[in-house]
Short mmCIF file of C-alpha atoms in Angstrom, two decimals:
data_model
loop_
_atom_site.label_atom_id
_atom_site.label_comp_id
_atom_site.label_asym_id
_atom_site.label_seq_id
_atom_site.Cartn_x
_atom_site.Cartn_y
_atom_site.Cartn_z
CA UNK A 1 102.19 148.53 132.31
CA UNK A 2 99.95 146.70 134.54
CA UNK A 3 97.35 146.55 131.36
CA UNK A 4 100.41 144.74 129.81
CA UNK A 5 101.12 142.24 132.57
CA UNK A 6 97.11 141.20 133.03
CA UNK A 7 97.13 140.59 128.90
CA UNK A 8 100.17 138.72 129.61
CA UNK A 9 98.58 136.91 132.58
CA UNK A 10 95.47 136.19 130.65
CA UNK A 11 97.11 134.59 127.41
CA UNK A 12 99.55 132.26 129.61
CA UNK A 13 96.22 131.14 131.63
CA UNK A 14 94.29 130.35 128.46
CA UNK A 15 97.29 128.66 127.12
CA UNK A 16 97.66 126.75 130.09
CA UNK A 17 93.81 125.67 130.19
CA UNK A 18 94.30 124.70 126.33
CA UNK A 19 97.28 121.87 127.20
CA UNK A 20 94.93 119.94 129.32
CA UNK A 21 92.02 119.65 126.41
CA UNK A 22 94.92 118.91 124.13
CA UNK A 23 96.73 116.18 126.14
CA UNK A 24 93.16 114.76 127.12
CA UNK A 25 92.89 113.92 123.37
CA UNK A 26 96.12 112.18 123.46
CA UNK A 27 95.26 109.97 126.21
CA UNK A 28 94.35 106.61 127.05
CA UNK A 29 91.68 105.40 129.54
CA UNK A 30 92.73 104.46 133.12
CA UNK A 31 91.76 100.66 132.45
CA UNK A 32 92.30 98.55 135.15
CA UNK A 33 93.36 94.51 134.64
CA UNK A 34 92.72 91.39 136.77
CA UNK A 35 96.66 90.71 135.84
CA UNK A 36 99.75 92.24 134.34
CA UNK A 37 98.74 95.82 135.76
CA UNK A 38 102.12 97.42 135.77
CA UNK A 39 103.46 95.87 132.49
CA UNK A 40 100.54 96.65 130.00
CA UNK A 41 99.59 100.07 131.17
CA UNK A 42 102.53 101.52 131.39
CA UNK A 43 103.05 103.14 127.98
CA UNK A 44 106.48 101.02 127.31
CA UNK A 45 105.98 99.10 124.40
CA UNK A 46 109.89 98.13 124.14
CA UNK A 47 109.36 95.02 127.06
CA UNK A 48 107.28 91.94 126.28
CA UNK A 49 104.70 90.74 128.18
CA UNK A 50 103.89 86.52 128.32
CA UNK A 51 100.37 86.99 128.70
CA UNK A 52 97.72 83.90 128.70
CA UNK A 53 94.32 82.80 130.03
CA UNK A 54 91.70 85.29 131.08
CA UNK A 55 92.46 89.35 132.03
CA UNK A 56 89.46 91.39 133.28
CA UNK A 57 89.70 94.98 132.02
CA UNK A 58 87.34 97.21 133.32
CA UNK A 59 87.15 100.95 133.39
CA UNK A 60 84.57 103.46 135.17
CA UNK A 61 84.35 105.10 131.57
CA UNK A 62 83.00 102.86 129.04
CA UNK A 63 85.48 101.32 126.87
CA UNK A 64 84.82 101.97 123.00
CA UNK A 65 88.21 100.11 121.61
CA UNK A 66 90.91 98.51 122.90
CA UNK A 67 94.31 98.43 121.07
CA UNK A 68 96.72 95.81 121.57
CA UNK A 69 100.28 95.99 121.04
CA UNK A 70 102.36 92.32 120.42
CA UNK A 71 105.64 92.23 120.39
CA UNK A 72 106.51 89.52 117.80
CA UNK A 73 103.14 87.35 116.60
CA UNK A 74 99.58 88.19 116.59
CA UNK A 75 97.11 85.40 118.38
CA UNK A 76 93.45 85.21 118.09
CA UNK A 77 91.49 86.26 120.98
CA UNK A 78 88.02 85.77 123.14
CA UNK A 79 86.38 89.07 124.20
CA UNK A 80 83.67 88.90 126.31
CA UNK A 81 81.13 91.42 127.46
CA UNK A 82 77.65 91.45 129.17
CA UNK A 83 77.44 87.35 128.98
CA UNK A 84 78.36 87.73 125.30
CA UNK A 85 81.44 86.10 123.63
CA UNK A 86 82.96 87.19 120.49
CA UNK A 87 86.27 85.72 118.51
CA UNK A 88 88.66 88.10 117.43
CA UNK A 89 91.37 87.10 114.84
CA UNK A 90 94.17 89.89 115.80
CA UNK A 91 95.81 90.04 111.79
CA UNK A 92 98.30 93.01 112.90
CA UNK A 93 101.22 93.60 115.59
CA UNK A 94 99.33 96.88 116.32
CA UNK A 95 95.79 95.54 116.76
CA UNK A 96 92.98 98.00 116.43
CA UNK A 97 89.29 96.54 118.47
CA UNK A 98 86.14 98.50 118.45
CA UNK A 99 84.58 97.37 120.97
CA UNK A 100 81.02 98.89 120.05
CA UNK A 101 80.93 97.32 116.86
CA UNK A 102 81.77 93.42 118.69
CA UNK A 103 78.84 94.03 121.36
CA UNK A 104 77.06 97.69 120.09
CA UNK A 105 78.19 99.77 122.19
CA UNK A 106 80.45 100.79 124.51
CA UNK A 107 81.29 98.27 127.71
CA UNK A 108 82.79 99.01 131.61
CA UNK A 109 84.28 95.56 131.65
CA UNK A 110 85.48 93.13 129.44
CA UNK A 111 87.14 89.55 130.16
CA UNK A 112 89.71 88.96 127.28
CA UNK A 113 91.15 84.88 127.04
CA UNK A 114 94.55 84.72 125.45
CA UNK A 115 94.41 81.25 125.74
CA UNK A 116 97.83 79.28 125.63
CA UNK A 117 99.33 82.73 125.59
CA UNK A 118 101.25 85.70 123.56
CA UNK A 119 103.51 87.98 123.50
CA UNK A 120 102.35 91.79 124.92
CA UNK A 121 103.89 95.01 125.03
CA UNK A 122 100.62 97.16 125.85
CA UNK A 123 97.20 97.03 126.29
CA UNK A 124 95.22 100.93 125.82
CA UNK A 125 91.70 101.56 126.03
CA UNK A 126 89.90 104.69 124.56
CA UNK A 127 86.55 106.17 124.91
CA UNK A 128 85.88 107.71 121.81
CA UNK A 129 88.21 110.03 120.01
CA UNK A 130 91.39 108.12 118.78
CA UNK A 131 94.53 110.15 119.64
CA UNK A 132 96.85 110.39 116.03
CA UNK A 133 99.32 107.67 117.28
CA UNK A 134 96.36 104.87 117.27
CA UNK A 135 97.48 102.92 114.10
CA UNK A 136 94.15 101.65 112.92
CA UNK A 137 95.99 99.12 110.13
CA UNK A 138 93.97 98.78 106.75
CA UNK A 139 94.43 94.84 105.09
CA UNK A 140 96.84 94.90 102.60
CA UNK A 141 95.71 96.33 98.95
CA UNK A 142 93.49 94.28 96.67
CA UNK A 143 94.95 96.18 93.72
CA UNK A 144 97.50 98.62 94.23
CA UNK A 145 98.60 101.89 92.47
CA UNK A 146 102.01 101.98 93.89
CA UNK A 147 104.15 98.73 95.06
CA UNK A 148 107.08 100.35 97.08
CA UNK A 149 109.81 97.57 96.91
CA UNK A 150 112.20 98.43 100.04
CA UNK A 151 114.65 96.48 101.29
CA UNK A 152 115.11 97.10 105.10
CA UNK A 153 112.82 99.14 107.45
CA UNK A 154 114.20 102.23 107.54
CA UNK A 155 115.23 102.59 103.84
CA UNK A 156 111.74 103.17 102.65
CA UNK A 157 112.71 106.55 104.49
CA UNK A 158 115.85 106.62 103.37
CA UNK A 159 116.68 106.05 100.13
CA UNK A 160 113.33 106.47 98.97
CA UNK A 161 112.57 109.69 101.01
CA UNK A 162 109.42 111.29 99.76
CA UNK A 163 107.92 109.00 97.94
CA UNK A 164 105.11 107.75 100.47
CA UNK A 165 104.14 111.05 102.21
CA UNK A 166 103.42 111.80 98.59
CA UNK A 167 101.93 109.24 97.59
CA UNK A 168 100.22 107.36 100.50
CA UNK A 169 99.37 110.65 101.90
CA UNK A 170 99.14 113.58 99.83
CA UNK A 171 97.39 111.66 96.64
CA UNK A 172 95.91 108.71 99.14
CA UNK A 173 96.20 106.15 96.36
CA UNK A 174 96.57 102.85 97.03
CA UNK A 175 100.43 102.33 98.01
CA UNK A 176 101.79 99.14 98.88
CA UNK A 177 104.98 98.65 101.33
CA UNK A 178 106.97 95.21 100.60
CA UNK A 179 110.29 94.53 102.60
CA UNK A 180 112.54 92.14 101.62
CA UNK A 181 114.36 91.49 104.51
CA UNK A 182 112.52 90.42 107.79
CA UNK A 183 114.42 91.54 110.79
CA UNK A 184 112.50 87.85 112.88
CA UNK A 185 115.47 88.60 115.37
CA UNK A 186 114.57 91.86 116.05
CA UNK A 187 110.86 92.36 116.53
CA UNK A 188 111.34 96.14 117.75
CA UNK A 189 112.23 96.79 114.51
CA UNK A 190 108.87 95.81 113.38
CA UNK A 191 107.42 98.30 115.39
CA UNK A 192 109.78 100.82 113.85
CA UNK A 193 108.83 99.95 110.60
CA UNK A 194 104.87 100.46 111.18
CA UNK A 195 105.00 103.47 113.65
CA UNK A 196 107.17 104.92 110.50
CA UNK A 197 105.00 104.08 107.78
CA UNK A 198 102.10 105.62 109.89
CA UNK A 199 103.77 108.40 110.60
CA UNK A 200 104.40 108.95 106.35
CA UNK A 201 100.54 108.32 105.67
CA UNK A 202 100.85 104.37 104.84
CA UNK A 203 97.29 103.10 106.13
CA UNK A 204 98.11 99.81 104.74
CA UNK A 205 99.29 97.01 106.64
CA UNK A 206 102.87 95.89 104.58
CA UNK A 207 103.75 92.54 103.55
CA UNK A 208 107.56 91.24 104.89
CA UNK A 209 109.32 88.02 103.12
CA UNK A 210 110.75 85.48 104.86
CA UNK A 211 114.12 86.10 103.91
CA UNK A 212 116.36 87.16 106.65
CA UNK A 213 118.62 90.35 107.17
CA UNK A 214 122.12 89.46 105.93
CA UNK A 215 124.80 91.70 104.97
CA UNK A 216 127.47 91.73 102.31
CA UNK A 217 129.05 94.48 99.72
CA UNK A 218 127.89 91.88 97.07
CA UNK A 219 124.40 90.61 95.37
CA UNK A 220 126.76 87.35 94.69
CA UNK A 221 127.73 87.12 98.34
CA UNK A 222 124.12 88.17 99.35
CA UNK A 223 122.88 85.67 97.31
CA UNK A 224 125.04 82.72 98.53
CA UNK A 225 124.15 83.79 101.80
CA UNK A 226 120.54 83.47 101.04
CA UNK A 227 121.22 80.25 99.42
CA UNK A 228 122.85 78.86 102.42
CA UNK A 229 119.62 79.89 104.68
CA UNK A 230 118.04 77.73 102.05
CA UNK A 231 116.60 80.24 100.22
CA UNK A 232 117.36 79.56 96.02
CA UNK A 233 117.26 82.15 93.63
CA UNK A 234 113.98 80.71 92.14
CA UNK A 235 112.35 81.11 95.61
CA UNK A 236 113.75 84.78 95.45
CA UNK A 237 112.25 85.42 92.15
CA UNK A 238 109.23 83.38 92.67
CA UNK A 239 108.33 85.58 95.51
CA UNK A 240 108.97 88.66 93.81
CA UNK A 241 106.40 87.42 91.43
CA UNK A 242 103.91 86.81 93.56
CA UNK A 243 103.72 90.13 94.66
CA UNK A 244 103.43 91.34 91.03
CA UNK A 245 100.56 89.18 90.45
CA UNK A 246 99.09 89.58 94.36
CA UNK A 247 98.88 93.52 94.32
CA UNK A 248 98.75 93.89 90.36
CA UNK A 249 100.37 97.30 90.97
CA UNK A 250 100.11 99.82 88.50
CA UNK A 251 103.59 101.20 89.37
CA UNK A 252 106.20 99.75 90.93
CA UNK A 253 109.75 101.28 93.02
CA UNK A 254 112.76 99.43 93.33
CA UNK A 255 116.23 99.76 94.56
CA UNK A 256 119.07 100.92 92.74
CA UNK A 257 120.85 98.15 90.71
CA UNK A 258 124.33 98.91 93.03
CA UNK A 259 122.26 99.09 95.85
CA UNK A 260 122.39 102.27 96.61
CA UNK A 261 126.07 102.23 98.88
CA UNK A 262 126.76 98.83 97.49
CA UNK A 263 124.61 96.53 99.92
CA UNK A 264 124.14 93.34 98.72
CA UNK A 265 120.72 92.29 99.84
CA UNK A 266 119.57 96.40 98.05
CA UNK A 267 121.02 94.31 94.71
CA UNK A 268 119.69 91.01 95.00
CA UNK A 269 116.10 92.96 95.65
CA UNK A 270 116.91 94.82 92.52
CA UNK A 271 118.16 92.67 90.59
CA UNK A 272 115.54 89.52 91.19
CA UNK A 273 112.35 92.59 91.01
CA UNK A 274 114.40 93.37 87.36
CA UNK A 275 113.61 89.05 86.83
CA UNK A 276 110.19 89.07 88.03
CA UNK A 277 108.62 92.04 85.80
CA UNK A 278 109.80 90.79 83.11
CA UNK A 279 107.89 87.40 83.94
CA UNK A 280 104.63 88.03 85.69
CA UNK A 281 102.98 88.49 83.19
CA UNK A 282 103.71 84.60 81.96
CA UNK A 283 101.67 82.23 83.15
CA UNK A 284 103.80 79.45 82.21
CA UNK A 285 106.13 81.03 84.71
CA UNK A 286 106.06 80.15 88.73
CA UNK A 287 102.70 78.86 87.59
CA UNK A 288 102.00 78.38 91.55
CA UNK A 289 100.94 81.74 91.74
CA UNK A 290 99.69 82.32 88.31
CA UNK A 291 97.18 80.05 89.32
CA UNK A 292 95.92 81.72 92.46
CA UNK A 293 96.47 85.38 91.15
CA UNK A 294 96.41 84.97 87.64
CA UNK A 295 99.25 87.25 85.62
CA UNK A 296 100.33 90.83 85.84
CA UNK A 297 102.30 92.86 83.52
CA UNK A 298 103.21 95.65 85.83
CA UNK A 299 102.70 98.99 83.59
CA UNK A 300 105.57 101.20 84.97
CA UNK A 301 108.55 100.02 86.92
CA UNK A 302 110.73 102.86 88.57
CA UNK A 303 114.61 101.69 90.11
CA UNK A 304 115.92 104.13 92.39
CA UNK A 305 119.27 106.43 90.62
CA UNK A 306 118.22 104.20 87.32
CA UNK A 307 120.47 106.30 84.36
CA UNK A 308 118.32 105.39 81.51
CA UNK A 309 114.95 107.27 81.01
CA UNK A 310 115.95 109.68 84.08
CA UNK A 311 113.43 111.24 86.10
CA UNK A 312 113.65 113.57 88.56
CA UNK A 313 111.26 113.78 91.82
CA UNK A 314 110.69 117.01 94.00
CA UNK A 315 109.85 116.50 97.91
CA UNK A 316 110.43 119.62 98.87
CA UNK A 317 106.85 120.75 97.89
CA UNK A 318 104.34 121.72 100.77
CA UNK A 319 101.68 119.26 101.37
CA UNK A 320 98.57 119.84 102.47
CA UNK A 321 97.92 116.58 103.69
CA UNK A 322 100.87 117.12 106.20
CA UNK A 323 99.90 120.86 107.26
CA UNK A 324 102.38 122.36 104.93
CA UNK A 325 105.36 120.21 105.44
CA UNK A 326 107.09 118.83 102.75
CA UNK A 327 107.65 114.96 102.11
CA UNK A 328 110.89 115.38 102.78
CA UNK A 329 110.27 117.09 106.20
CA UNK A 330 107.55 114.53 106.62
CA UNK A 331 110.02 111.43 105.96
CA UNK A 332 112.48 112.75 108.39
CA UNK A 333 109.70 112.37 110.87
CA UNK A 334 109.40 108.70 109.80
CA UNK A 335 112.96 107.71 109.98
CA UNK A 336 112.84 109.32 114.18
CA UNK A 337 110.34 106.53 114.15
CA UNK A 338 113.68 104.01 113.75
CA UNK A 339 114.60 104.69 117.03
CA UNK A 340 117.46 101.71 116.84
CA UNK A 341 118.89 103.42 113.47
CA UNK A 342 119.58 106.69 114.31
CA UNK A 343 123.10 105.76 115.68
CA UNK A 344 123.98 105.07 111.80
CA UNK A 345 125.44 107.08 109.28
CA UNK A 346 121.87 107.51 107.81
CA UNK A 347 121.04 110.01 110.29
CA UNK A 348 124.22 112.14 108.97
CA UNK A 349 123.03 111.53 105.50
CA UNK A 350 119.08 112.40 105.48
CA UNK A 351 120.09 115.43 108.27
CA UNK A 352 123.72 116.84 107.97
CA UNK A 353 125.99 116.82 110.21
CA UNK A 354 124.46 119.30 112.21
CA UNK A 355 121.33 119.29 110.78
CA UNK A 356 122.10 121.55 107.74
CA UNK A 357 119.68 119.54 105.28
CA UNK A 358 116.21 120.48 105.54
CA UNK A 359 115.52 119.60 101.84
CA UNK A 360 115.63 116.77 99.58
CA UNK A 361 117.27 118.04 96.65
CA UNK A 362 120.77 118.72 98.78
CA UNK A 363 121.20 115.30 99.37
CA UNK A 364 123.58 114.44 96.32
CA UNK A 365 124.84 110.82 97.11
CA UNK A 366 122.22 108.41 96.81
CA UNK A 367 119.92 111.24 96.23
CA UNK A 368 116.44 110.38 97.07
CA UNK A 369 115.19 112.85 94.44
CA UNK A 370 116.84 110.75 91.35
CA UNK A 371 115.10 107.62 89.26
CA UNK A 372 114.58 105.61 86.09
CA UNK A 373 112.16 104.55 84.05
CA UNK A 374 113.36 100.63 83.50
CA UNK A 375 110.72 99.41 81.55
CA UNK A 376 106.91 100.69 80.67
CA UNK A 377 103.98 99.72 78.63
CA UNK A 378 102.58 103.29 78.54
CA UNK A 379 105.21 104.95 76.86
CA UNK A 380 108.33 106.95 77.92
CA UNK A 381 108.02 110.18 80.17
CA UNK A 382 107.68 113.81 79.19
CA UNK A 383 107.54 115.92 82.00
CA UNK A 384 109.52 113.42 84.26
CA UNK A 385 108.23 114.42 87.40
CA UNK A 386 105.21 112.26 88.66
CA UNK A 387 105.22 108.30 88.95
CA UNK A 388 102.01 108.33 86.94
CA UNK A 389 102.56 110.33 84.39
CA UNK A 390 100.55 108.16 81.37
CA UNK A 391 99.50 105.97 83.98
CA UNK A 392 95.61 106.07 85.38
CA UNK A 393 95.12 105.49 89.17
CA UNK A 394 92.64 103.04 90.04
CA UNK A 395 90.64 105.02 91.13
CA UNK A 396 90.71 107.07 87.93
CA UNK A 397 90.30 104.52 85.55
CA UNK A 398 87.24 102.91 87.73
CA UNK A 399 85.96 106.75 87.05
CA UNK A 400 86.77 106.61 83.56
CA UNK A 401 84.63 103.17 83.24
CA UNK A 402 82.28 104.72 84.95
CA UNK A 403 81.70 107.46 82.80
CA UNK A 404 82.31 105.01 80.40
CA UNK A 405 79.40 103.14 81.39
CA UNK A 406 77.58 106.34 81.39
CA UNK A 407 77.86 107.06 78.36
CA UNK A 408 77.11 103.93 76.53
CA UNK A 409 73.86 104.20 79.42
CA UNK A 410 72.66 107.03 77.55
CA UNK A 411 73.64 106.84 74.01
CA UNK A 412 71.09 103.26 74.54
CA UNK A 413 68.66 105.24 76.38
CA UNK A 414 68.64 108.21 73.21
CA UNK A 415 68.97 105.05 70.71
CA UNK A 416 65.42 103.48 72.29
CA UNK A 417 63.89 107.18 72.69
CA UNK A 418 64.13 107.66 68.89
CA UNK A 419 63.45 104.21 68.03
CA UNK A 420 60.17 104.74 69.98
CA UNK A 421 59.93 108.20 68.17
CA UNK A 422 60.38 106.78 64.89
CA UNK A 423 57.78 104.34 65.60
CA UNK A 424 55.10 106.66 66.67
CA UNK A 425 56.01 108.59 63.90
CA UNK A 426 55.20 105.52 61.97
CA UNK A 427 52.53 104.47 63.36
CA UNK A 428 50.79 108.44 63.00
CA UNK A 429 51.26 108.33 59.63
CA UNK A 430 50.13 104.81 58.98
CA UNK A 431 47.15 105.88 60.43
CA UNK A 432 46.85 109.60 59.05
CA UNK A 433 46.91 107.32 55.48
CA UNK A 434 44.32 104.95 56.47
CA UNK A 435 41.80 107.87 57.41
CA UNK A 436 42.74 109.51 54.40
CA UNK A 437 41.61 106.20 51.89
CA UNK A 438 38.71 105.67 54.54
CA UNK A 439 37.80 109.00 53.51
CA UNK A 440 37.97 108.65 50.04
CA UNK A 441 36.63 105.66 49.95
CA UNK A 442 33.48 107.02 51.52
CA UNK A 443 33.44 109.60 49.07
CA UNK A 444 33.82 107.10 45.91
CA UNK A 445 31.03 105.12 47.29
CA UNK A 446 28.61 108.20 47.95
CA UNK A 447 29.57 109.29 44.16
CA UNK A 448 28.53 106.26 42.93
CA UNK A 449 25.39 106.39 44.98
CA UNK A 450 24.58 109.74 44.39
CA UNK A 451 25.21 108.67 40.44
CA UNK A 452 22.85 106.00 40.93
CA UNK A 453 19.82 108.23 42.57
CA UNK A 454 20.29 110.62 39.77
CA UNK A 455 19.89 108.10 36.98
CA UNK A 456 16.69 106.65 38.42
CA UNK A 457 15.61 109.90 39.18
CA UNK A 458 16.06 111.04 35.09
CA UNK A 459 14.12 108.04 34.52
CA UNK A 460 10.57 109.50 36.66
CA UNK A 461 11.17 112.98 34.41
CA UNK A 462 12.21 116.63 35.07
CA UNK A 463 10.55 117.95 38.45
CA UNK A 464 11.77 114.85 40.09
CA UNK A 465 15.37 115.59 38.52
CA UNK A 466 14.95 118.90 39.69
CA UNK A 467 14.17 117.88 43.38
CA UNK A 468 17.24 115.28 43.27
CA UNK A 469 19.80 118.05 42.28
CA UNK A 470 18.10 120.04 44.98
CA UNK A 471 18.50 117.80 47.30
CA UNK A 472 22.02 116.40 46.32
CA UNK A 473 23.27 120.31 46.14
CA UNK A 474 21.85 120.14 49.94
CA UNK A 475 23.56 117.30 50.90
CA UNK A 476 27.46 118.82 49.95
CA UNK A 477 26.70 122.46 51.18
CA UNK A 478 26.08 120.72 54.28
CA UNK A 479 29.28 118.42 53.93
#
């Protein structure tokens, strides 16, 4: 028994060592600021901040990044460090700094000028190891594989549960996150919307329209709505289109034509994403951006619960990525990112009631699981169960050029080794022939000279013959 209790006592003491070690990876530095103290350090990112001028941050362990959190607009800063300045152009609401790549290396003190002023929520500083939750925010894609085209933030966990933990994540292709709606009166929700995508594996940074968050039961009504902000349904389309052409995605997602439980701003993103594939590829179309972007025919366009060309999607696969959760377990995780949603009725529809679903394919209504193929250059699906089926990555089809490139590289290379074999072989035999008449032709000459000593030899009678056939038979033994 007492072996029993000092096991027992042993494992609880090494487990209680191990949260330490764990939580110090999770942690921030203790930075200390010439002003705003309490309000940036203390790890409540729902209150702003106005912060301008000059702060002094400084910290006994050397500071290796910073990451800033605005609440509603980015600004560009001055960091500076050891007598050197540096201008910083802060592109995301969740601003990633390395500090040792501004000044090369680490630094105890920084003085950081936010000039006329901006909005804060936090200000962290880290030593070396980022803990998960640091959102270090890629630039938008060049050229994307996937264009997710989502509505609100939150329904690119919703309605479209699975799709980027697969995608983003799991495969790490190139995935693109456009909202339609931006929520400019509720910046929190911005915050949502990018601790959610990180959470899913979106790495990055998404692109929100200008359009604002409006509510009806009708794309019509929507529409008007829109109109009456002074938004027209050529600026809807037009913008719809530039994302074709900006991202040139290879696939693209879209809402379901009825939006889903009939919201109208789900339609109008349908139905004006239905408009713009079918026109991106034109350049005498919105020929604004056809000019800066050129055209895109987008290969593969997906609508969410789309009836025609019916596809069926399974997140309830393990990922790897994820250690072993599933995208749908993964996307629940992203949606408890929404922290001002989960009042709503979407909380009873991706969980239960009482938490009774724990996989995708029970949700029935709206079912994340279910979409269309609405229009493809590549051909109509066969297996129906993968985005890409008939469709190359980027990745894979710079591979395939590659080996491609390859290829053609060394079918030159053996085209030039057997030209320059064919020419040696040439040039042996040109000369093998040219030794061979040389030959002869010193043979026809001594002939003709031997010829000629014989005949002037007959002429001085028979010894001398004699000695000149001697001498002649001499001459060809020894040859």
């Amino acid at each position: 028994m007492k072996k029993i209790v000092l096991l027992l006592s042993v494992l609880c003491f090494s487990f209680l060592l191990a949260i330490p070690a764990f939580a110090a990876e999770e942690e921030s530095l203790p930075l200390t600021l010439s002003a705003y103290q309490k309000n940036l350090t203390d790890e409540n990112e729902k209150g702003k901040v106005n912060v301008k001028g000059q702060v002094t941050v400084s910290c006994e362990t050397p500071i290796d990044s910073l990451y800033l959190i605005f609440y509603d607009k980015t600004a560009e800063l001055k960091i500076t460090a050891g007598g050197e300045e540096r201008l910083v152009s802060a592109s995301f609401l969740r601003q990633y700094i390395s500090i040792s790549e501004l000044f090369g290396g680490a630094q105890t003190q920084l003085v950081i000028d936010f000039g006329e002023g901006v909005g804060l929520t936090e200000l962290y500083g880290f030593g070396g190891v980022l803990p998960s939750w640091v959102q270090v925010w890629k630039a938008p894609c060049e050229n994307a594989d996937l264009c997710l085209m989502t509505t609100h933030a939150d329904d690119e966990q919703l309605f479209f549960a699975g799709v980027l933990p697969t995608y983003a994540g799991e495969r790490d292709l190139e995935v693109q996150v456009i909202y339609f709606t931006d929520h400019a009166g509720e910046p929190l929700r911005r915050h949502e919307l990018l601790r959610g995508l990180w959470t899913v594996g979106v790495d990055h940074y998404p692109v929100i329209s200008p359009f604002p968050d409006l509510y009806s039961k009708s794309g019509e009504v929507a529409e008007n709505q829109l109109k009456a902000k002074g938004y027209s349904h050529e600026d809807i389309v037009g913008f719809q289109v530039e994302m074709l052409r900006r991202f040139k995605p290879l696939v693209v997602v879209g809402h379901d034509p009825l939006g889903e439980y009939g919201h109208g701003q789900h339609i109008v993103n349908s139905a004006t994403l239905q408009e713009a594939v079918a026109v991106a590829g034109d350049s005498s179309a919105y020929t604004e951006s056809a000019e800066i972007y050129g055209t895109w025919d987008v290969p593969k366009t997906y609508l969410h619960l789309w009836k025609e060309n019916p596809i069926t999607m399974n997140w309830d696969i393990p990922l790897e990525h994820f250690g072993g959760k599933t995208a749908f377990q993964v996307t629940k995780e992203g949606f408890l990112c929404h922290d001002s949603q989960q009042y709503t009725w979407f909380r009873r529809w991706l969980n239960g009631n009482n938490g009774e679903i724990t996989r995708a394919d029970q949700i029935k209504t709206y079912s994340p699981c279910s979409y269309g193929l609405f229009r493809s250059l590549v051909g109509e699906d066969v297996e129906k169960n993968d985005f890409f089926e008939n469709q190359l990555t980027y990745a894979q089809i710079r591979q395939k050029e590659e080996e491609e490139r390859l290829r053609l590289e060394e079918e030159e290379r053996l085209r030039l080794e057997e030209e320059r074999r064919k020419e040696e072989e040439k040039k042996r035999i040109e000369a093998s022939l040219k030794s061979k008449q040389a030959a002869e032709l010193k043979r026809d000459e001594e002939e003709k000279a031997d010829g000629l000593f014989l005949a002037v030899a007959a002429g001085g009678g028979t010894v001398i013959l004699l000695a000149a056939a001697s001498m002649l038979f001499l001459r060809k033994r020894k040859k």
